[in-house]
PDB file of N, CA and C in Angstrom:
ATOM      1  N   MET A 251     -88.352 -67.124 139.027  1.00 59.00           N
ATOM      2  CA  MET A 251     -88.187 -66.078 138.036  1.00 59.00           C
ATOM      3  C   MET A 251     -86.701 -65.833 137.750  1.00 59.00           C
ATOM      4  N   GLU A 252     -85.909 -65.819 138.798  1.00 64.00           N
ATOM      5  CA  GLU A 252     -84.477 -65.589 138.630  1.00 64.00           C
ATOM      6  C   GLU A 252     -83.841 -66.730 137.821  1.00 64.00           C
ATOM      7  N   ALA A 253     -84.317 -67.947 138.045  1.00 66.00           N
ATOM      8  CA  ALA A 253     -83.799 -69.094 137.300  1.00 66.00           C
ATOM      9  C   ALA A 253     -84.097 -68.942 135.811  1.00 66.00           C
ATOM     10  N   GLU A 254     -85.284 -68.435 135.483  1.00 63.00           N
ATOM     11  CA  GLU A 254     -85.640 -68.226 134.091  1.00 63.00           C
ATOM     12  C   GLU A 254     -84.763 -67.154 133.445  1.00 63.00           C
ATOM     13  N   VAL A 255     -84.449 -66.110 134.180  1.00 55.00           N
ATOM     14  CA  VAL A 255     -83.574 -65.051 133.673  1.00 55.00           C
ATOM     15  C   VAL A 255     -82.184 -65.632 133.409  1.00 55.00           C
ATOM     16  N   ASN A 256     -81.709 -66.482 134.308  1.00 58.00           N
ATOM     17  CA  ASN A 256     -80.398 -67.109 134.117  1.00 58.00           C
ATOM     18  C   ASN A 256     -80.394 -68.011 132.879  1.00 58.00           C
ATOM     19  N   LYS A 257     -81.499 -68.713 132.656  1.00 61.00           N
ATOM     20  CA  LYS A 257     -81.597 -69.560 131.454  1.00 61.00           C
ATOM     21  C   LYS A 257     -81.547 -68.700 130.198  1.00 61.00           C
ATOM     22  N   LEU A 258     -82.221 -67.567 130.213  1.00 57.00           N
ATOM     23  CA  LEU A 258     -82.227 -66.678 129.063  1.00 57.00           C
ATOM     24  C   LEU A 258     -80.839 -66.105 128.788  1.00 57.00           C
ATOM     25  N   THR A 259     -80.091 -65.817 129.821  1.00 57.00           N
ATOM     26  CA  THR A 259     -78.748 -65.268 129.613  1.00 57.00           C
ATOM     27  C   THR A 259     -77.813 -66.330 129.047  1.00 57.00           C
ATOM     28  N   LEU A 260     -78.111 -67.590 129.349  1.00 57.00           N
ATOM     29  CA  LEU A 260     -77.292 -68.670 128.810  1.00 57.00           C
ATOM     30  C   LEU A 260     -77.609 -68.943 127.341  1.00 57.00           C
ATOM     31  N   MET A 261     -78.825 -68.637 126.935  1.00 65.00           N
ATOM     32  CA  MET A 261     -79.225 -68.854 125.548  1.00 65.00           C
ATOM     33  C   MET A 261     -78.588 -67.790 124.663  1.00 65.00           C
ATOM     34  N   LYS A 262     -78.199 -68.183 123.444  1.00 68.00           N
ATOM     35  CA  LYS A 262     -77.590 -67.226 122.532  1.00 68.00           C
ATOM     36  C   LYS A 262     -78.662 -66.514 121.727  1.00 68.00           C
ATOM     37  N   ASN A 263     -78.288 -65.375 121.277  1.00 76.00           N
ATOM     38  CA  ASN A 263     -79.126 -64.592 120.401  1.00 76.00           C
ATOM     39  C   ASN A 263     -79.296 -65.362 119.087  1.00 76.00           C
ATOM     40  N   PRO A 264     -80.509 -65.518 118.581  1.00 76.00           N
ATOM     41  CA  PRO A 264     -80.730 -66.258 117.332  1.00 76.00           C
ATOM     42  C   PRO A 264     -79.927 -65.708 116.153  1.00 76.00           C
ATOM     43  N   VAL A 265     -79.710 -64.413 116.101  1.00 77.00           N
ATOM     44  CA  VAL A 265     -78.925 -63.814 115.026  1.00 77.00           C
ATOM     45  C   VAL A 265     -77.475 -64.294 115.115  1.00 77.00           C
ATOM     46  N   THR A 266     -76.960 -64.372 116.323  1.00 80.00           N
ATOM     47  CA  THR A 266     -75.591 -64.858 116.525  1.00 80.00           C
ATOM     48  C   THR A 266     -75.480 -66.314 116.097  1.00 80.00           C
ATOM     49  N   VAL A 267     -76.467 -67.110 116.437  1.00 78.00           N
ATOM     50  CA  VAL A 267     -76.468 -68.528 116.053  1.00 78.00           C
ATOM     51  C   VAL A 267     -76.486 -68.652 114.530  1.00 78.00           C
ATOM     52  N   LEU A 268     -77.307 -67.861 113.864  1.00 81.00           N
ATOM     53  CA  LEU A 268     -77.368 -67.904 112.403  1.00 81.00           C
ATOM     54  C   LEU A 268     -76.037 -67.491 111.770  1.00 81.00           C
ATOM     55  N   LYS A 269     -75.383 -66.489 112.339  1.00 83.00           N
ATOM     56  CA  LYS A 269     -74.077 -66.066 111.824  1.00 83.00           C
ATOM     57  C   LYS A 269     -73.056 -67.188 111.998  1.00 83.00           C
ATOM     58  N   GLU A 270     -73.089 -67.839 113.158  1.00 86.00           N
ATOM     59  CA  GLU A 270     -72.166 -68.940 113.405  1.00 86.00           C
ATOM     60  C   GLU A 270     -72.432 -70.098 112.448  1.00 86.00           C
ATOM     61  N   LEU A 271     -73.693 -70.374 112.187  1.00 88.00           N
ATOM     62  CA  LEU A 271     -74.030 -71.431 111.233  1.00 88.00           C
ATOM     63  C   LEU A 271     -73.545 -71.079 109.834  1.00 88.00           C
ATOM     64  N   SER A 272     -73.641 -69.815 109.473  1.00 88.00           N
ATOM     65  CA  SER A 272     -73.176 -69.365 108.172  1.00 88.00           C
ATOM     66  C   SER A 272     -71.663 -69.572 108.047  1.00 88.00           C
ATOM     67  N   VAL A 273     -70.936 -69.260 109.102  1.00 89.00           N
ATOM     68  CA  VAL A 273     -69.484 -69.453 109.101  1.00 89.00           C
ATOM     69  C   VAL A 273     -69.157 -70.945 108.988  1.00 89.00           C
ATOM     70  N   ILE A 274     -69.865 -71.765 109.739  1.00 91.00           N
ATOM     71  CA  ILE A 274     -69.648 -73.215 109.697  1.00 91.00           C
ATOM     72  C   ILE A 274     -69.939 -73.743 108.292  1.00 91.00           C
ATOM     73  N   LYS A 275     -71.015 -73.266 107.685  1.00 93.00           N
ATOM     74  CA  LYS A 275     -71.368 -73.697 106.338  1.00 93.00           C
ATOM     75  C   LYS A 275     -70.265 -73.308 105.351  1.00 93.00           C
ATOM     76  N   SER A 276     -69.740 -72.114 105.466  1.00 92.00           N
ATOM     77  CA  SER A 276     -68.655 -71.664 104.581  1.00 92.00           C
ATOM     78  C   SER A 276     -67.405 -72.516 104.768  1.00 92.00           C
ATOM     79  N   LEU A 277     -67.075 -72.800 106.008  1.00 93.00           N
ATOM     80  CA  LEU A 277     -65.908 -73.643 106.285  1.00 93.00           C
ATOM     81  C   LEU A 277     -66.106 -75.050 105.739  1.00 93.00           C
ATOM     82  N   TYR A 278     -67.296 -75.577 105.880  1.00 93.00           N
ATOM     83  CA  TYR A 278     -67.604 -76.904 105.363  1.00 93.00           C
ATOM     84  C   TYR A 278     -67.466 -76.924 103.838  1.00 93.00           C
ATOM     85  N   ALA A 279     -67.993 -75.891 103.174  1.00 93.00           N
ATOM     86  CA  ALA A 279     -67.894 -75.813 101.713  1.00 93.00           C
ATOM     87  C   ALA A 279     -66.435 -75.726 101.268  1.00 93.00           C
ATOM     88  N   LEU A 280     -65.637 -74.948 101.984  1.00 94.00           N
ATOM     89  CA  LEU A 280     -64.215 -74.819 101.663  1.00 94.00           C
ATOM     90  C   LEU A 280     -63.495 -76.153 101.864  1.00 94.00           C
ATOM     91  N   PHE A 281     -63.796 -76.831 102.954  1.00 94.00           N
ATOM     92  CA  PHE A 281     -63.195 -78.133 103.245  1.00 94.00           C
ATOM     93  C   PHE A 281     -63.582 -79.150 102.173  1.00 94.00           C
ATOM     94  N   PHE A 282     -64.842 -79.149 101.755  1.00 93.00           N
ATOM     95  CA  PHE A 282     -65.312 -80.063 100.723  1.00 93.00           C
ATOM     96  C   PHE A 282     -64.568 -79.817  99.413  1.00 93.00           C
ATOM     97  N   LYS A 283     -64.393 -78.553  99.019  1.00 93.00           N
ATOM     98  CA  LYS A 283     -63.659 -78.228  97.797  1.00 93.00           C
ATOM     99  C   LYS A 283     -62.214 -78.718  97.894  1.00 93.00           C
ATOM    100  N   TYR A 284     -61.617 -78.546  99.064  1.00 93.00           N
ATOM    101  CA  TYR A 284     -60.245 -79.002  99.284  1.00 93.00           C
ATOM    102  C   TYR A 284     -60.152 -80.514  99.128  1.00 93.00           C
ATOM    103  N   LEU A 285     -61.083 -81.242  99.729  1.00 92.00           N
ATOM    104  CA  LEU A 285     -61.083 -82.698  99.615  1.00 92.00           C
ATOM    105  C   LEU A 285     -61.316 -83.136  98.178  1.00 92.00           C
ATOM    106  N   LEU A 286     -62.247 -82.492  97.505  1.00 92.00           N
ATOM    107  CA  LEU A 286     -62.542 -82.826  96.118  1.00 92.00           C
ATOM    108  C   LEU A 286     -61.320 -82.604  95.241  1.00 92.00           C
ATOM    109  N   PHE A 287     -60.619 -81.496  95.451  1.00 91.00           N
ATOM    110  CA  PHE A 287     -59.396 -81.210  94.700  1.00 91.00           C
ATOM    111  C   PHE A 287     -58.368 -82.307  94.937  1.00 91.00           C
ATOM    112  N   ASN A 288     -58.204 -82.737  96.186  1.00 93.00           N
ATOM    113  CA  ASN A 288     -57.232 -83.776  96.501  1.00 93.00           C
ATOM    114  C   ASN A 288     -57.604 -85.114  95.868  1.00 93.00           C
ATOM    115  N   VAL A 289     -58.880 -85.434  95.819  1.00 92.00           N
ATOM    116  CA  VAL A 289     -59.317 -86.687  95.194  1.00 92.00           C
ATOM    117  C   VAL A 289     -58.993 -86.666  93.704  1.00 92.00           C
ATOM    118  N   VAL A 290     -59.302 -85.559  93.049  1.00 90.00           N
ATOM    119  CA  VAL A 290     -59.024 -85.434  91.616  1.00 90.00           C
ATOM    120  C   VAL A 290     -57.518 -85.492  91.372  1.00 90.00           C
ATOM    121  N   GLU A 291     -56.766 -84.781  92.175  1.00 92.00           N
ATOM    122  CA  GLU A 291     -55.302 -84.772  92.045  1.00 92.00           C
ATOM    123  C   GLU A 291     -54.737 -86.181  92.236  1.00 92.00           C
ATOM    124  N   HIS A 292     -55.261 -86.904  93.209  1.00 91.00           N
ATOM    125  CA  HIS A 292     -54.809 -88.274  93.478  1.00 91.00           C
ATOM    126  C   HIS A 292     -55.096 -89.184  92.279  1.00 91.00           C
ATOM    127  N   LYS A 293     -56.294 -89.072  91.717  1.00 88.00           N
ATOM    128  CA  LYS A 293     -56.654 -89.895  90.556  1.00 88.00           C
ATOM    129  C   LYS A 293     -55.741 -89.601  89.373  1.00 88.00           C
ATOM    130  N   GLU A 294     -55.448 -88.318  89.142  1.00 90.00           N
ATOM    131  CA  GLU A 294     -54.587 -87.942  88.022  1.00 90.00           C
ATOM    132  C   GLU A 294     -53.170 -88.480  88.232  1.00 90.00           C
ATOM    133  N   THR A 295     -52.663 -88.356  89.445  1.00 91.00           N
ATOM    134  CA  THR A 295     -51.322 -88.841  89.753  1.00 91.00           C
ATOM    135  C   THR A 295     -51.259 -90.357  89.601  1.00 91.00           C
ATOM    136  N   LYS A 296     -52.274 -91.035  90.116  1.00 86.00           N
ATOM    137  CA  LYS A 296     -52.330 -92.495  90.024  1.00 86.00           C
ATOM    138  C   LYS A 296     -52.388 -92.925  88.556  1.00 86.00           C
ATOM    139  N   SER A 297     -53.210 -92.274  87.784  1.00 86.00           N
ATOM    140  CA  SER A 297     -53.342 -92.596  86.369  1.00 86.00           C
ATOM    141  C   SER A 297     -52.018 -92.387  85.640  1.00 86.00           C
ATOM    142  N   HIS A 298     -51.355 -91.284  85.922  1.00 89.00           N
ATOM    143  CA  HIS A 298     -50.063 -90.989  85.291  1.00 89.00           C
ATOM    144  C   HIS A 298     -49.024 -92.040  85.687  1.00 89.00           C
ATOM    145  N   THR A 299     -49.004 -92.429  86.953  1.00 87.00           N
ATOM    146  CA  THR A 299     -48.062 -93.441  87.438  1.00 87.00           C
ATOM    147  C   THR A 299     -48.287 -94.766  86.735  1.00 87.00           C
ATOM    148  N   TYR A 300     -49.550 -95.190  86.622  1.00 84.00           N
ATOM    149  CA  TYR A 300     -49.862 -96.448  85.943  1.00 84.00           C
ATOM    150  C   TYR A 300     -49.461 -96.394  84.476  1.00 84.00           C
ATOM    151  N   ALA A 301     -49.712 -95.278  83.818  1.00 86.00           N
ATOM    152  CA  ALA A 301     -49.359 -95.140  82.407  1.00 86.00           C
ATOM    153  C   ALA A 301     -47.846 -95.231  82.226  1.00 86.00           C
ATOM    154  N   THR A 302     -47.106 -94.559  83.100  1.00 89.00           N
ATOM    155  CA  THR A 302     -45.647 -94.594  83.026  1.00 89.00           C
ATOM    156  C   THR A 302     -45.130 -96.007  83.282  1.00 89.00           C
ATOM    157  N   LEU A 303     -45.684 -96.663  84.273  1.00 83.00           N
ATOM    158  CA  LEU A 303     -45.277 -98.028  84.574  1.00 83.00           C
ATOM    159  C   LEU A 303     -45.590 -98.966  83.410  1.00 83.00           C
ATOM    160  N   ASN A 304     -46.758 -98.805  82.826  1.00 82.00           N
ATOM    161  CA  ASN A 304     -47.159 -99.637  81.691  1.00 82.00           C
ATOM    162  C   ASN A 304     -46.219 -99.426  80.506  1.00 82.00           C
ATOM    163  N   LYS A 305     -45.871 -98.176  80.211  1.00 89.00           N
ATOM    164  CA  LYS A 305     -44.941 -97.878  79.116  1.00 89.00           C
ATOM    165  C   LYS A 305     -43.566 -98.486  79.394  1.00 89.00           C
ATOM    166  N   THR A 306     -43.131 -98.392  80.635  1.00 87.00           N
ATOM    167  CA  THR A 306     -41.834 -98.946  81.009  1.00 87.00           C
ATOM    168  C   THR A 306     -41.811-100.461  80.830  1.00 87.00           C
ATOM    169  N   MET A 307     -42.873-101.127  81.278  1.00 81.00           N
ATOM    170  CA  MET A 307     -42.951-102.572  81.135  1.00 81.00           C
ATOM    171  C   MET A 307     -42.975-102.974  79.663  1.00 81.00           C
ATOM    172  N   THR A 308     -43.714-102.235  78.851  1.00 85.00           N
ATOM    173  CA  THR A 308     -43.777-102.514  77.417  1.00 85.00           C
ATOM    174  C   THR A 308     -42.409-102.310  76.772  1.00 85.00           C
ATOM    175  N   MET A 309     -41.720-101.237  77.149  1.00 89.00           N
ATOM    176  CA  MET A 309     -40.405-100.951  76.596  1.00 89.00           C
ATOM    177  C   MET A 309     -39.410-102.066  76.961  1.00 89.00           C
ATOM    178  N   ILE A 310     -39.447-102.535  78.173  1.00 84.00           N
ATOM    179  CA  ILE A 310     -38.559-103.624  78.601  1.00 84.00           C
ATOM    180  C   ILE A 310     -38.839-104.882  77.797  1.00 84.00           C
ATOM    181  N   GLN A 311     -40.114-105.190  77.594  1.00 83.00           N
ATOM    182  CA  GLN A 311     -40.477-106.376  76.810  1.00 83.00           C
ATOM    183  C   GLN A 311     -39.988-106.242  75.363  1.00 83.00           C
ATOM    184  N   GLU A 312     -40.130-105.058  74.786  1.00 88.00           N
ATOM    185  CA  GLU A 312     -39.668-104.837  73.417  1.00 88.00           C
ATOM    186  C   GLU A 312     -38.149-104.968  73.329  1.00 88.00           C
ATOM    187  N   LEU A 313     -37.447-104.405  74.294  1.00 87.00           N
ATOM    188  CA  LEU A 313     -35.982-104.515  74.304  1.00 87.00           C
ATOM    189  C   LEU A 313     -35.546-105.979  74.440  1.00 87.00           C
ATOM    190  N   GLN A 314     -36.269-106.719  75.243  1.00 83.00           N
ATOM    191  CA  GLN A 314     -35.944-108.137  75.406  1.00 83.00           C
ATOM    192  C   GLN A 314     -36.140-108.884  74.085  1.00 83.00           C
ATOM    193  N   LYS A 315     -37.193-108.569  73.356  1.00 85.00           N
ATOM    194  CA  LYS A 315     -37.448-109.218  72.068  1.00 85.00           C
ATOM    195  C   LYS A 315     -36.364-108.859  71.055  1.00 85.00           C
ATOM    196  N   GLN A 316     -35.996-107.575  70.998  1.00 88.00           N
ATOM    197  CA  GLN A 316     -35.024-107.103  70.013  1.00 88.00           C
ATOM    198  C   GLN A 316     -33.624-107.646  70.288  1.00 88.00           C
ATOM    199  N   THR A 317     -33.262-107.761  71.546  1.00 87.00           N
ATOM    200  CA  THR A 317     -31.909-108.200  71.886  1.00 87.00           C
ATOM    201  C   THR A 317     -31.816-109.700  72.077  1.00 87.00           C
ATOM    202  N   GLY A 318     -32.948-110.333  72.256  1.00 83.00           N
ATOM    203  CA  GLY A 318     -32.934-111.764  72.522  1.00 83.00           C
ATOM    204  C   GLY A 318     -32.501-112.086  73.942  1.00 83.00           C
ATOM    205  N   LEU A 319     -32.391-111.073  74.753  1.00 79.00           N
ATOM    206  CA  LEU A 319     -32.001-111.262  76.157  1.00 79.00           C
ATOM    207  C   LEU A 319     -33.223-111.131  77.045  1.00 79.00           C
ATOM    208  N   GLU A 320     -33.165-111.802  78.153  1.00 73.00           N
ATOM    209  CA  GLU A 320     -34.237-111.662  79.139  1.00 73.00           C
ATOM    210  C   GLU A 320     -33.627-111.380  80.492  1.00 73.00           C
ATOM    211  N   LEU A 321     -34.383-110.701  81.299  1.00 70.00           N
ATOM    212  CA  LEU A 321     -33.933-110.474  82.661  1.00 70.00           C
ATOM    213  C   LEU A 321     -33.924-111.799  83.397  1.00 70.00           C
ATOM    214  N   SER A 322     -33.160-111.838  84.444  1.00 72.00           N
ATOM    215  CA  SER A 322     -33.140-113.071  85.235  1.00 72.00           C
ATOM    216  C   SER A 322     -34.539-113.366  85.748  1.00 72.00           C
ATOM    217  N   THR A 323     -34.767-114.621  86.047  1.00 76.00           N
ATOM    218  CA  THR A 323     -36.076-115.052  86.525  1.00 76.00           C
ATOM    219  C   THR A 323     -36.449-114.280  87.782  1.00 76.00           C
ATOM    220  N   LEU A 324     -37.699-113.867  87.844  1.00 75.00           N
ATOM    221  CA  LEU A 324     -38.173-113.112  89.003  1.00 75.00           C
ATOM    222  C   LEU A 324     -38.282-114.003  90.232  1.00 75.00           C
ATOM    223  N   THR A 325     -38.016-113.393  91.378  1.00 84.00           N
ATOM    224  CA  THR A 325     -38.226-114.117  92.625  1.00 84.00           C
ATOM    225  C   THR A 325     -39.726-114.210  92.872  1.00 84.00           C
ATOM    226  N   GLN A 326     -40.124-115.038  93.819  1.00 89.00           N
ATOM    227  CA  GLN A 326     -41.550-115.180  94.131  1.00 89.00           C
ATOM    228  C   GLN A 326     -42.133-113.843  94.588  1.00 89.00           C
ATOM    229  N   GLU A 327     -41.372-113.112  95.369  1.00 90.00           N
ATOM    230  CA  GLU A 327     -41.836-111.801  95.851  1.00 90.00           C
ATOM    231  C   GLU A 327     -42.040-110.838  94.677  1.00 90.00           C
ATOM    232  N   GLU A 328     -41.105-110.828  93.722  1.00 82.00           N
ATOM    233  CA  GLU A 328     -41.225-109.961  92.552  1.00 82.00           C
ATOM    234  C   GLU A 328     -42.423-110.354  91.692  1.00 82.00           C
ATOM    235  N   LYS A 329     -42.652-111.655  91.575  1.00 83.00           N
ATOM    236  CA  LYS A 329     -43.819-112.121  90.824  1.00 83.00           C
ATOM    237  C   LYS A 329     -45.110-111.669  91.486  1.00 83.00           C
ATOM    238  N   THR A 330     -45.166-111.772  92.815  1.00 89.00           N
ATOM    239  CA  THR A 330     -46.351-111.352  93.568  1.00 89.00           C
ATOM    240  C   THR A 330     -46.613-109.860  93.377  1.00 89.00           C
ATOM    241  N   VAL A 331     -45.556-109.059  93.468  1.00 84.00           N
ATOM    242  CA  VAL A 331     -45.697-107.604  93.294  1.00 84.00           C
ATOM    243  C   VAL A 331     -46.159-107.288  91.877  1.00 84.00           C
ATOM    244  N   THR A 332     -45.620-107.998  90.889  1.00 79.00           N
ATOM    245  CA  THR A 332     -46.015-107.780  89.501  1.00 79.00           C
ATOM    246  C   THR A 332     -47.495-108.065  89.305  1.00 79.00           C
ATOM    247  N   VAL A 333     -47.961-109.157  89.862  1.00 84.00           N
ATOM    248  CA  VAL A 333     -49.383-109.513  89.754  1.00 84.00           C
ATOM    249  C   VAL A 333     -50.242-108.455  90.440  1.00 84.00           C
ATOM    250  N   GLN A 334     -49.812-108.010  91.616  1.00 82.00           N
ATOM    251  CA  GLN A 334     -50.574-106.985  92.339  1.00 82.00           C
ATOM    252  C   GLN A 334     -50.630-105.681  91.547  1.00 82.00           C
ATOM    253  N   LEU A 335     -49.503-105.279  90.973  1.00 77.00           N
ATOM    254  CA  LEU A 335     -49.483-104.045  90.178  1.00 77.00           C
ATOM    255  C   LEU A 335     -50.402-104.159  88.966  1.00 77.00           C
ATOM    256  N   LYS A 336     -50.318-105.282  88.263  1.00 76.00           N
ATOM    257  CA  LYS A 336     -51.162-105.467  87.084  1.00 76.00           C
ATOM    258  C   LYS A 336     -52.645-105.473  87.429  1.00 76.00           C
ATOM    259  N   SER A 337     -52.979-105.977  88.606  1.00 80.00           N
ATOM    260  CA  SER A 337     -54.393-106.004  89.001  1.00 80.00           C
ATOM    261  C   SER A 337     -54.937-104.613  89.265  1.00 80.00           C
ATOM    262  N   HIS A 338     -54.060-103.674  89.592  1.00 73.00           N
ATOM    263  CA  HIS A 338     -54.499-102.296  89.862  1.00 73.00           C
ATOM    264  C   HIS A 338     -54.412-101.389  88.647  1.00 73.00           C
ATOM    265  N   MET A 339     -53.768-101.860  87.599  1.00 69.00           N
ATOM    266  CA  MET A 339     -53.594-101.033  86.412  1.00 69.00           C
ATOM    267  C   MET A 339     -54.813-101.113  85.509  1.00 69.00           C
ATOM    268  N   PRO A 340     -55.280 -99.963  85.046  1.00 66.00           N
ATOM    269  CA  PRO A 340     -56.397 -99.987  84.090  1.00 66.00           C
ATOM    270  C   PRO A 340     -55.904-100.535  82.764  1.00 66.00           C
ATOM    271  N   ASP A 341     -56.792-101.141  82.032  1.00 60.00           N
ATOM    272  CA  ASP A 341     -56.426-101.683  80.723  1.00 60.00           C
ATOM    273  C   ASP A 341     -56.117-100.525  79.781  1.00 60.00           C
ATOM    274  N   SER A 342     -54.987-100.616  79.110  1.00 48.00           N
ATOM    275  CA  SER A 342     -54.599 -99.525  78.189  1.00 48.00           C
ATOM    276  C   SER A 342     -54.510-100.045  76.783  1.00 48.00           C
TER     277      SER A 342
END
């Protein structure tokens, strides 16, 4: 009998458990909103960066055409980076 009483004292009140679950649910919802905001912010920043890079590349190409000058030949590393950047850029 004493062992059963000890087990009961170790068990939490169901109302307390429900309150704790409510707090956990609220924290989870807040965390989810925070993550969602960061994902949207990241996409917007990435999109803006790609657009700026694309405009810059286009402007350089136009300047090269107008002046008849070209930049020095790219190194292999620069070519690789250019290909990688273009593969991540959305078509504009």
